[in-house]
Coordinates of C-alpha atoms in Angstrom, one line a residue:
I261 CA -95.2 -216.3 91.3
L262 CA -92.9 -218.9 89.9
K263 CA -89.5 -217.7 88.8
Q264 CA -88.5 -218.5 85.2
D265 CA -86.0 -221.3 84.9
P266 CA -82.6 -219.6 84.4
V267 CA -81.6 -221.9 81.6
V268 CA -84.8 -221.3 79.7
E269 CA -84.5 -217.5 80.3
S270 CA -80.9 -217.6 79.0
L271 CA -81.8 -219.5 75.9
G272 CA -84.7 -217.1 75.2
N273 CA -82.3 -214.1 75.4
I274 CA -79.9 -215.8 73.0
A275 CA -82.7 -216.4 70.5
L276 CA -83.9 -212.8 70.8
K277 CA -80.4 -211.4 70.3
R278 CA -79.8 -213.8 67.3
E279 CA -83.0 -212.6 65.7
M280 CA -82.0 -208.9 66.2
V281 CA -78.5 -209.6 64.7
I282 CA -80.1 -211.3 61.7
S283 CA -82.5 -208.4 61.2
N284 CA -79.8 -205.8 61.4
Y285 CA -77.6 -207.8 59.0
Q286 CA -80.4 -208.1 56.5
L287 CA -81.2 -204.4 56.9
S288 CA -77.5 -203.4 56.4
F289 CA -77.3 -205.6 53.3
I290 CA -80.6 -204.5 51.8
L291 CA -80.2 -200.7 52.2
P292 CA -76.9 -200.5 50.2
L293 CA -78.4 -202.7 47.5
S294 CA -81.4 -200.4 47.3
F295 CA -79.2 -197.4 47.1
L296 CA -77.0 -198.9 44.4
S297 CA -80.1 -199.9 42.4
I298 CA -81.5 -196.4 42.6
L299 CA -78.1 -195.0 41.6
F300 CA -77.8 -197.4 38.7
L301 CA -81.2 -196.5 37.4
Q302 CA -80.4 -192.8 37.7
I303 CA -77.2 -193.3 35.7
L304 CA -79.1 -195.2 33.0
S305 CA -81.6 -192.4 32.8
C306 CA -79.1 -189.6 32.7
D307 CA -76.9 -190.5 29.7
S308 CA -77.6 -187.1 28.2
M309 CA -76.1 -185.5 31.3
A310 CA -72.6 -187.1 30.8
P311 CA -69.9 -184.4 30.8
P312 CA -68.7 -183.4 27.3
V313 CA -65.4 -184.6 26.0
P314 CA -63.1 -182.9 23.5
S315 CA -63.8 -183.6 19.8
R316 CA -60.2 -183.0 18.9
P317 CA -56.8 -183.5 20.7
L318 CA -56.2 -180.7 23.2
G319 CA -53.6 -178.1 22.6
I320 CA -52.4 -176.1 19.5
R321 CA -50.1 -178.0 17.2
L322 CA -47.4 -175.5 16.2
L323 CA -45.6 -177.5 13.5
E324 CA -48.3 -179.9 12.2
N325 CA -46.0 -183.0 12.3
P326 CA -48.2 -185.9 11.2
S327 CA -45.7 -188.6 12.4
P328 CA -47.2 -190.9 15.0
T329 CA -43.7 -191.5 16.4
A330 CA -42.8 -187.8 16.7
T331 CA -41.2 -186.6 20.0
V332 CA -43.9 -184.3 21.5
I333 CA -42.8 -181.1 23.3
E334 CA -45.7 -179.7 25.3
L335 CA -45.6 -176.1 26.3
F336 CA -47.9 -175.1 29.1
Q337 CA -48.1 -171.3 28.7
D338 CA -50.0 -168.4 30.2
L339 CA -50.7 -165.4 27.8
C340 CA -50.2 -163.1 30.8
C341 CA -47.0 -164.5 32.1
P342 CA -43.7 -162.7 31.3
F343 CA -41.7 -165.9 31.6
S344 CA -44.1 -167.7 29.1
R345 CA -43.7 -164.7 26.8
K346 CA -39.9 -164.9 27.1
M347 CA -39.8 -168.7 26.2
M348 CA -42.2 -168.3 23.3
T349 CA -40.4 -165.3 21.9
I350 CA -37.1 -167.3 21.8
L351 CA -38.8 -170.4 20.3
T352 CA -40.7 -168.5 17.6
A353 CA -37.9 -166.1 16.7
E354 CA -36.7 -166.1 13.1
G355 CA -34.1 -168.9 13.0
G356 CA -35.3 -170.1 16.4
A357 CA -36.0 -173.7 17.6
L358 CA -39.3 -173.9 15.8
D359 CA -37.8 -172.8 12.5
Q360 CA -34.8 -175.2 12.9
V361 CA -37.0 -178.1 13.7
A362 CA -39.3 -177.4 10.8
A363 CA -36.3 -177.3 8.5
S364 CA -35.0 -180.6 9.9
P365 CA -37.7 -183.3 9.4
S366 CA -35.3 -186.0 10.6
L367 CA -35.6 -184.5 14.1
N368 CA -39.2 -185.7 14.0
I369 CA -40.4 -183.3 16.7
E370 CA -43.8 -181.7 17.4
F371 CA -44.5 -178.7 19.6
V372 CA -47.9 -178.4 21.3
F373 CA -49.1 -175.2 23.0
H374 CA -51.4 -175.7 26.0
N375 CA -53.3 -172.7 27.4
L376 CA -52.8 -172.4 31.2
P377 CA -54.6 -169.3 32.7
Q378 CA -53.1 -167.9 35.9
P379 CA -56.1 -166.4 37.7
W380 CA -54.1 -164.2 40.1
H381 CA -53.8 -162.1 37.0
P382 CA -57.6 -161.7 36.6
Q383 CA -57.2 -160.6 33.0
S384 CA -55.5 -163.9 32.1
P385 CA -58.5 -166.2 31.8
V386 CA -60.2 -163.5 29.7
M387 CA -57.1 -163.4 27.4
H388 CA -57.3 -167.2 27.1
E389 CA -61.0 -167.2 26.3
C390 CA -60.2 -164.7 23.5
M391 CA -57.5 -167.1 22.2
F392 CA -60.1 -169.9 22.0
A393 CA -62.4 -167.5 20.2
V394 CA -59.6 -166.9 17.6
A395 CA -59.0 -170.7 17.4
L396 CA -62.7 -171.3 16.6
A397 CA -62.8 -168.4 14.2
V398 CA -59.8 -169.8 12.2
D399 CA -60.9 -173.5 12.7
Y400 CA -57.7 -174.2 14.7
D401 CA -55.5 -173.3 11.7
T402 CA -51.9 -173.9 13.0
K403 CA -50.2 -171.1 11.1
L404 CA -52.8 -168.5 11.9
L405 CA -52.9 -169.4 15.6
L406 CA -49.1 -169.3 15.9
D407 CA -49.3 -165.8 14.3
Y408 CA -51.9 -164.8 16.9
I409 CA -49.8 -166.3 19.8
K410 CA -46.8 -164.3 18.7
A411 CA -48.8 -161.1 18.4
A412 CA -50.5 -161.6 21.8
Y413 CA -47.1 -162.0 23.5
E414 CA -45.9 -158.9 21.7
A415 CA -48.8 -157.0 23.0
F416 CA -48.3 -158.4 26.5
P417 CA -47.2 -155.1 28.2
N418 CA -50.6 -153.6 27.5
F419 CA -52.2 -156.5 29.5
Q420 CA -50.2 -156.2 32.6
D421 CA -52.0 -155.7 35.9
K422 CA -51.2 -152.0 36.1
Y423 CA -52.8 -151.3 32.7
T424 CA -55.9 -153.5 33.1
I425 CA -57.0 -152.6 36.6
D426 CA -60.1 -150.7 35.2
K427 CA -60.6 -152.8 32.1
S428 CA -63.9 -154.8 31.8
R429 CA -64.1 -158.2 30.4
V430 CA -65.7 -156.8 27.2
E431 CA -62.9 -154.2 26.8
I432 CA -60.3 -156.9 27.1
H433 CA -62.2 -158.9 24.5
A434 CA -62.0 -155.9 22.2
M435 CA -58.3 -155.5 22.7
C436 CA -57.7 -159.1 21.8
A437 CA -59.9 -159.0 18.8
D438 CA -57.8 -156.0 17.6
I439 CA -54.7 -158.1 18.0
A440 CA -56.2 -160.8 15.8
A441 CA -57.3 -158.3 13.2
Q442 CA -53.8 -156.8 13.0
A443 CA -51.9 -160.1 13.1
L444 CA -54.2 -162.0 10.6
D445 CA -55.3 -159.1 8.3
E446 CA -53.7 -160.3 5.1
K447 CA -54.1 -164.0 5.9
Y448 CA -57.8 -164.2 6.7
D449 CA -60.5 -164.2 4.0
G450 CA -62.2 -160.8 4.4
G451 CA -59.2 -159.1 6.1
A452 CA -59.1 -157.4 9.5
D453 CA -62.7 -156.5 9.8
A454 CA -63.9 -160.0 9.0
I455 CA -61.6 -161.7 11.6
R456 CA -62.4 -159.1 14.2
A457 CA -66.2 -159.6 13.7
K458 CA -65.8 -163.4 13.7
V459 CA -63.8 -163.4 17.0
L460 CA -66.2 -161.1 18.7
S461 CA -69.1 -163.2 17.6
H462 CA -67.7 -166.1 19.7
L463 CA -67.4 -163.6 22.6
S464 CA -70.9 -162.2 22.4
F465 CA -73.1 -162.3 25.5
D466 CA -76.3 -161.7 23.5
H467 CA -77.6 -165.1 24.4
L468 CA -77.9 -164.2 28.1
T469 CA -81.4 -163.5 29.5
D470 CA -82.9 -162.8 32.9
E471 CA -84.0 -166.4 33.0
E472 CA -80.5 -167.7 32.0
P473 CA -78.1 -165.0 33.1
N474 CA -75.1 -167.2 33.7
M475 CA -74.6 -169.3 30.6
A476 CA -71.0 -168.1 29.9
L477 CA -69.7 -168.2 26.3
G478 CA -70.8 -171.5 24.9
A479 CA -68.0 -173.2 22.9
V480 CA -65.4 -170.8 24.0
T481 CA -66.1 -171.5 27.7
Q482 CA -66.1 -175.3 26.9
H483 CA -62.7 -175.1 25.3
L484 CA -61.4 -173.1 28.3
K485 CA -62.8 -175.8 30.7
F486 CA -61.1 -178.6 28.7
A487 CA -57.8 -176.7 28.9
I488 CA -58.1 -176.1 32.7
K489 CA -59.2 -179.6 33.4
H490 CA -56.3 -180.9 31.4
H491 CA -53.6 -179.0 33.2
R492 CA -55.1 -179.9 36.6
L493 CA -55.1 -183.6 35.7
R494 CA -51.4 -183.2 34.6
G495 CA -50.5 -181.4 37.8
V496 CA -49.2 -178.3 36.1
H497 CA -49.1 -175.1 38.1
V498 CA -46.1 -173.0 37.1
T499 CA -45.8 -171.3 33.7
P500 CA -44.1 -172.0 31.6
T501 CA -43.9 -175.8 32.2
V502 CA -42.5 -178.1 29.5
F503 CA -43.2 -181.8 29.0
I504 CA -41.3 -184.1 26.7
N505 CA -43.2 -187.2 25.6
S506 CA -45.6 -186.7 28.6
I507 CA -42.9 -186.4 31.2
E508 CA -42.1 -183.0 32.8
A509 CA -38.6 -181.6 31.8
P510 CA -37.9 -179.3 34.8
D511 CA -34.4 -178.5 33.5
I512 CA -35.8 -176.4 30.6
S513 CA -35.9 -172.8 31.5
S514 CA -37.7 -169.8 30.1
G515 CA -34.3 -168.2 29.7
W516 CA -32.9 -170.9 27.4
T517 CA -31.3 -169.7 24.2
T518 CA -32.0 -171.3 20.8
D519 CA -28.7 -173.2 21.1
Q520 CA -29.7 -174.7 24.4
W521 CA -33.0 -175.7 23.0
M522 CA -31.5 -177.4 20.0
E523 CA -28.9 -179.2 22.1
K524 CA -31.7 -180.6 24.2
L525 CA -33.9 -181.5 21.2
R526 CA -31.0 -183.3 19.4
S527 CA -30.2 -185.3 22.6
I528 CA -33.7 -186.9 22.8

């Protein structure tokens, strides 16, 4: 048996390896292209599955300042946080910072309330979904929502952990609807019964079925999702947290007096 010429054998091995490298390269190039093509086609066919976006700016405008150059004070607040309650009580007190800013248009300041549920108080997310039910019931009316916020904080002691241990979600909904009825009685067309019924209609679970048992609360849940996504994107964890023109102001404390607030606002 004649032995293969070493030179010929070496050249043959080189050619074989070259062919394998080219094949692997082509495969590694073609596969990602195929994957990207499939992904692109899926995206084109799934426009209807795009996540929803808010139809209005997030947050509750507390002063309705229409100026595009207004200084914006954002208040990230939890309805079940004693420190949030303390800050809002001071801000909304008669003659407080909100009243003084409203009486001084030259200050050109807007306050925006952002809902930030703190889930280690399990009742907190339920309280916030109730507030969104109120917002939907009053079509985000600034004055009515501010009245509800003040009333909700006034009723805060009833929502503390000790007193809600055995409360169901539906029971907490009813408590919040009663707050809305009491706070907005004389300001809502139809009075207390009408606003209570409207709020509870947004908190109804009648749409749930055995086939679709986990569909949450429709528009209320969507507004809650927007609020949660927003504060996550902004990196806000602690309540209350205050932003001034989109930048966090960590010096602002829940214990600030009205004078301290006004000194800060006038310095901007």
